[in-house]
Tab-separated table of C-alpha atoms in Angstrom:
chain	number	residue	atom	x	y	z
J	1281	GLY	CA	-4.781	15.922	4.255
J	1282	GLU	CA	-3.608	14.456	0.985
J	1283	ASN	CA	-6.156	12.974	-1.428
J	1284	VAL	CA	-5.066	10.800	-4.364
J	1285	GLU	CA	-7.447	9.946	-7.193
J	1286	GLN	CA	-6.632	7.171	-9.647
J	1287	HIS	CA	-8.152	6.324	-13.037
J	1288	PRO	CA	-9.259	4.087	-14.565
J	1289	SER	CA	-10.380	1.544	-11.992
J	1290	THR	CA	-10.151	-1.250	-14.570
J	1291	LEU	CA	-8.200	-1.458	-17.804
J	1292	SER	CA	-8.056	-4.191	-20.431
J	1293	VAL	CA	-5.448	-4.148	-23.188
J	1294	GLN	CA	-4.262	-6.560	-25.830
J	1295	GLU	CA	-0.857	-8.092	-25.321
J	1296	GLY	CA	1.765	-5.832	-26.877
J	1297	ASP	CA	-0.288	-2.669	-26.527
J	1298	SER	CA	0.492	0.136	-24.083
J	1299	ALA	CA	-1.316	0.858	-20.834
J	1300	VAL	CA	-1.577	4.198	-19.061
J	1301	ILE	CA	-2.796	4.789	-15.515
J	1302	LYS	CA	-3.306	8.326	-14.250
J	1303	CYS	CA	-3.323	9.808	-10.757
J	1304	THR	CA	-3.952	13.259	-9.362
J	1305	TYR	CA	-3.066	14.516	-5.903
J	1306	SER	CA	-4.279	17.443	-3.841
J	1307	ASP	CA	-1.392	18.467	-1.575
J	1308	SER	CA	1.144	20.632	-3.406
J	1309	ALA	CA	3.692	19.755	-0.681
J	1310	SER	CA	3.797	16.109	-1.804
J	1311	ASN	CA	7.122	15.277	-3.370
J	1312	TYR	CA	7.417	11.491	-3.570
J	1313	PHE	CA	5.247	9.373	-5.868
J	1314	PRO	CA	5.696	5.593	-5.812
J	1315	TRP	CA	3.812	2.991	-7.830
J	1316	TYR	CA	3.028	-0.468	-6.482
J	1317	LYS	CA	2.009	-3.647	-8.273
J	1318	GLN	CA	-0.093	-6.259	-6.507
J	1319	GLU	CA	-0.441	-9.614	-8.219
J	1320	LEU	CA	-3.342	-11.859	-7.327
J	1321	GLY	CA	-2.970	-13.203	-3.815
J	1322	LYS	CA	0.322	-11.401	-3.219
J	1323	ARG	CA	1.480	-8.307	-1.381
J	1324	PRO	CA	1.939	-4.913	-3.064
J	1325	GLN	CA	5.501	-4.293	-4.221
J	1326	LEU	CA	7.183	-1.135	-5.433
J	1327	ILE	CA	7.840	-1.125	-9.182
J	1328	ILE	CA	8.942	2.450	-9.788
J	1329	ASP	CA	8.958	5.793	-8.015
J	1330	ILE	CA	9.586	9.406	-8.879
J	1331	ARG	CA	10.628	12.379	-6.839
J	1332	SER	CA	9.490	15.912	-7.436
J	1333	ASN	CA	12.795	17.110	-8.822
J	1334	VAL	CA	12.365	15.074	-12.042
J	1335	GLY	CA	9.617	14.975	-14.629
J	1336	GLU	CA	10.077	11.466	-15.979
J	1337	LYS	CA	11.707	8.193	-15.030
J	1338	LYS	CA	12.021	4.973	-17.028
J	1339	ASP	CA	12.834	1.403	-16.140
J	1340	GLN	CA	12.704	-0.942	-19.128
J	1341	ARG	CA	9.044	-1.179	-20.185
J	1342	ILE	CA	7.649	1.033	-17.446
J	1343	ALA	CA	7.864	4.785	-17.084
J	1344	VAL	CA	6.368	7.390	-14.814
J	1345	THR	CA	5.772	11.042	-15.626
J	1346	LEU	CA	5.085	13.846	-13.169
J	1347	ASN	CA	3.500	17.242	-13.742
J	1348	LYS	CA	3.813	19.169	-10.492
J	1349	THR	CA	2.010	22.216	-11.831
J	1350	ALA	CA	-1.076	20.198	-12.671
J	1351	LYS	CA	-0.543	17.849	-9.712
J	1352	HIS	CA	-0.817	14.678	-11.682
J	1353	PHE	CA	1.416	11.719	-12.459
J	1354	SER	CA	1.040	8.719	-14.708
J	1355	LEU	CA	2.335	5.184	-15.139
J	1356	HIS	CA	3.068	3.978	-18.654
J	1357	ILE	CA	3.605	0.322	-19.504
J	1358	THR	CA	4.712	-0.446	-23.039
J	1359	GLU	CA	4.651	-3.779	-24.879
J	1360	THR	CA	2.370	-5.257	-22.237
J	1361	GLN	CA	2.674	-8.927	-21.367
J	1362	PRO	CA	0.265	-11.280	-19.560
J	1363	GLU	CA	2.453	-11.109	-16.446
J	1364	ASP	CA	1.703	-7.389	-16.246
J	1365	SER	CA	-1.855	-8.303	-15.237
J	1366	ALA	CA	-2.280	-7.080	-11.658
J	1367	VAL	CA	-3.693	-4.273	-9.555
J	1368	TYR	CA	-1.579	-1.109	-9.651
J	1369	PHE	CA	-1.620	1.538	-6.921
J	1370	CYS	CA	-0.211	5.026	-7.129
J	1371	ALA	CA	0.726	6.884	-3.954
J	1372	ALA	CA	1.939	10.248	-2.742
J	1373	SER	CA	3.727	11.467	0.347
J	1374	GLY	CA	4.862	14.872	1.486
J	1375	LEU	CA	7.758	16.678	3.027
J	1376	GLY	CA	9.230	15.807	6.368
J	1377	GLY	CA	9.621	12.624	8.304
J	1378	TYR	CA	6.173	12.680	9.874
J	1379	GLN	CA	4.246	12.286	6.651
J	1380	LYS	CA	2.267	9.166	5.838
J	1381	VAL	CA	1.899	7.794	2.354
J	1382	THR	CA	-1.550	8.120	0.746
J	1383	PHE	CA	-2.591	5.510	-1.819
J	1384	GLY	CA	-4.858	5.817	-4.819
J	1385	THR	CA	-7.834	3.499	-5.176
J	1386	GLY	CA	-6.093	1.060	-7.526
J	1387	THR	CA	-6.347	0.026	-11.182
J	1388	LYS	CA	-6.973	-3.560	-12.178
J	1389	LEU	CA	-5.025	-4.169	-15.385
J	1390	GLN	CA	-5.837	-7.167	-17.525
J	1391	VAL	CA	-3.559	-8.013	-20.450
J	1392	ILE	CA	-5.348	-10.223	-22.942
J	1393	PRO	CA	-3.077	-12.700	-24.756
O	1345	GLU	CA	16.791	-11.998	5.544
O	1346	ALA	CA	15.297	-8.603	6.354
O	1347	ASP	CA	11.570	-8.706	5.815
O	1348	ILE	CA	8.194	-7.981	7.347
O	1349	TYR	CA	6.292	-10.908	8.793
O	1350	GLN	CA	2.626	-11.338	9.571
O	1351	THR	CA	0.971	-14.122	11.543
O	1352	PRO	CA	-1.314	-15.857	11.177
O	1353	ARG	CA	-1.703	-15.934	7.360
O	1354	TYR	CA	-5.276	-17.178	7.641
O	1355	LEU	CA	-7.692	-17.019	10.577
O	1356	VAL	CA	-11.296	-18.094	10.969
O	1357	ILE	CA	-12.840	-16.981	14.214
O	1358	GLY	CA	-16.262	-16.719	15.826
O	1359	THR	CA	-18.169	-13.499	16.427
O	1360	GLY	CA	-17.317	-11.800	19.704
O	1361	LYS	CA	-13.834	-13.277	20.055
O	1362	LYS	CA	-10.783	-11.142	20.800
O	1363	ILE	CA	-7.955	-11.510	18.321
O	1364	THR	CA	-4.493	-10.081	17.785
O	1365	LEU	CA	-2.839	-9.969	14.394
O	1366	GLU	CA	0.933	-9.973	14.649
O	1367	CYS	CA	3.347	-7.921	12.552
O	1368	SER	CA	7.107	-7.859	12.939
O	1369	GLN	CA	9.800	-6.367	10.761
O	1370	THR	CA	13.535	-6.951	10.795
O	1371	MET	CA	14.442	-3.973	8.621
O	1372	GLY	CA	14.906	-1.463	11.409
O	1373	HIS	CA	12.147	0.767	10.056
O	1374	ASP	CA	10.591	3.445	12.238
O	1375	LYS	CA	7.281	3.803	10.402
O	1376	MET	CA	4.701	1.036	10.407
O	1377	TYR	CA	1.187	0.830	9.000
O	1378	TRP	CA	-1.906	-1.361	9.042
O	1379	TYR	CA	-4.169	-1.501	5.985
O	1380	GLN	CA	-7.467	-3.260	5.435
O	1381	GLN	CA	-8.008	-4.538	1.909
O	1382	ASP	CA	-10.733	-6.593	0.295
O	1383	PRO	CA	-9.206	-8.736	-2.496
O	1384	GLY	CA	-7.957	-6.590	-5.357
O	1385	MET	CA	-9.531	-3.495	-3.914
O	1386	GLU	CA	-8.493	-0.219	-2.325
O	1387	LEU	CA	-5.978	-0.082	0.539
O	1388	HIS	CA	-7.642	1.494	3.587
O	1389	LEU	CA	-5.250	2.857	6.216
O	1390	ILE	CA	-6.526	1.970	9.682
O	1391	HIS	CA	-3.519	2.686	11.930
O	1392	TYR	CA	0.043	3.926	11.646
O	1393	SER	CA	3.027	4.631	13.840
O	1394	TYR	CA	6.080	6.855	13.474
O	1395	GLY	CA	8.065	4.989	16.108
O	1396	VAL	CA	8.013	3.523	19.605
O	1397	ASN	CA	5.080	4.786	21.690
O	1398	SER	CA	3.602	6.567	18.650
O	1399	THR	CA	0.249	5.423	17.244
O	1400	GLU	CA	-2.257	7.252	15.059
O	1401	LYS	CA	-5.645	6.397	13.625
O	1402	GLY	CA	-5.857	6.209	9.872
O	1403	ASP	CA	-8.482	7.276	7.390
O	1404	LEU	CA	-10.790	4.297	7.866
O	1405	SER	CA	-12.750	4.141	11.079
O	1406	SER	CA	-11.835	0.958	12.834
O	1407	GLU	CA	-12.794	-0.857	15.989
O	1408	SER	CA	-9.267	-2.132	16.362
O	1409	THR	CA	-6.366	-0.901	18.481
O	1410	VAL	CA	-2.602	-1.047	18.037
O	1411	SER	CA	0.471	-0.722	20.198
O	1412	ARG	CA	4.122	0.052	19.470
O	1413	ILE	CA	6.233	-0.927	22.444
O	1414	ARG	CA	9.165	-2.150	20.353
O	1415	THR	CA	10.415	-0.803	17.055
O	1416	GLU	CA	10.058	-4.122	15.277
O	1417	HIS	CA	6.602	-5.101	16.553
O	1418	PHE	CA	3.202	-3.552	15.682
O	1419	PRO	CA	0.299	-5.819	16.683
O	1420	LEU	CA	-3.338	-5.110	15.802
O	1421	THR	CA	-6.069	-6.153	18.228
O	1422	LEU	CA	-9.793	-6.575	17.681
O	1423	GLU	CA	-11.537	-6.701	21.073
O	1424	SER	CA	-14.732	-8.234	19.701
O	1425	ALA	CA	-14.669	-9.633	16.184
O	1426	ARG	CA	-17.723	-9.184	13.937
O	1427	PRO	CA	-18.535	-10.497	10.432
O	1428	SER	CA	-17.972	-6.955	9.079
O	1429	HIS	CA	-14.293	-7.350	10.058
O	1430	THR	CA	-13.878	-10.108	7.483
O	1431	SER	CA	-11.136	-8.858	5.168
O	1432	GLN	CA	-7.426	-9.002	4.470
O	1433	TYR	CA	-5.138	-7.041	6.793
O	1434	LEU	CA	-1.774	-5.871	5.460
O	1435	CYS	CA	1.048	-4.569	7.602
O	1436	ALA	CA	3.731	-2.338	6.088
O	1437	SER	CA	6.848	-0.508	7.193
O	1438	SER	CA	9.139	2.186	5.846
O	1439	GLU	CA	12.154	4.182	6.903
O	1440	GLN	CA	11.736	7.545	8.558
O	1441	GLY	CA	11.500	10.338	6.035
O	1442	ALA	CA	8.959	11.070	3.344
O	1443	ARG	CA	10.717	9.735	0.270
O	1444	THR	CA	10.957	6.090	1.077
O	1445	GLU	CA	9.064	3.077	-0.161
O	1446	ALA	CA	6.767	0.982	1.966
O	1447	PHE	CA	7.413	-2.744	2.325
O	1448	PHE	CA	4.374	-4.935	2.854
O	1449	GLY	CA	3.878	-8.157	4.744
O	1450	GLN	CA	2.116	-11.167	3.205
O	1451	GLY	CA	-1.128	-10.260	4.908
O	1452	THR	CA	-3.589	-11.960	7.250
O	1453	ARG	CA	-6.847	-13.080	5.729
O	1454	LEU	CA	-9.458	-12.884	8.496
O	1455	THR	CA	-12.889	-14.504	8.350
O	1456	VAL	CA	-15.353	-13.885	11.170
O	1457	VAL	CA	-18.249	-16.324	11.263
């Protein structure tokens, strides 16, 4: 089955700096890579996703890049703000309707004002 | 409003008791999932379902059971609660197909004393 590794497990940055979270996956058939943000005491929510037919996607201060050859994808947050502090999860899922999503182990991001 | 609902939000129960955590979604999704998560930590998949009468065990060994008699309802049952079951339980759902996001419920925080 699919295995998703995520690094780092914790990340502290100064407000205004950039943050990068990296994930690797094992199943070359995976073709959908969402990222979720979980604020303290709240449920995970999708913030951005990328499909295998594109290499990069941006939404304001966040962007995701995908390298299918190397089987890794990354989340980039620019101009970080205190409200970006949360746990971030990457995930991967494969082809076909009967595929479950596999999550990474999570990255706790702390933005220091 | 279409959403995914979990009850109860908080539960404190004695060792050996049988409990059922409720999860209902009004989004018409076929896929549903149960995750166990300690605060801010990794999401462990314990059960999932592709549709009515479909249930599968996840990656984390669990002493719980699930049922899927109706599309919108996916309850989780612990026959005999133990202190090691103390955790947060998150229910999620998604549309059929691989490239769709998962929507999470608010979670049930279970404490077994």
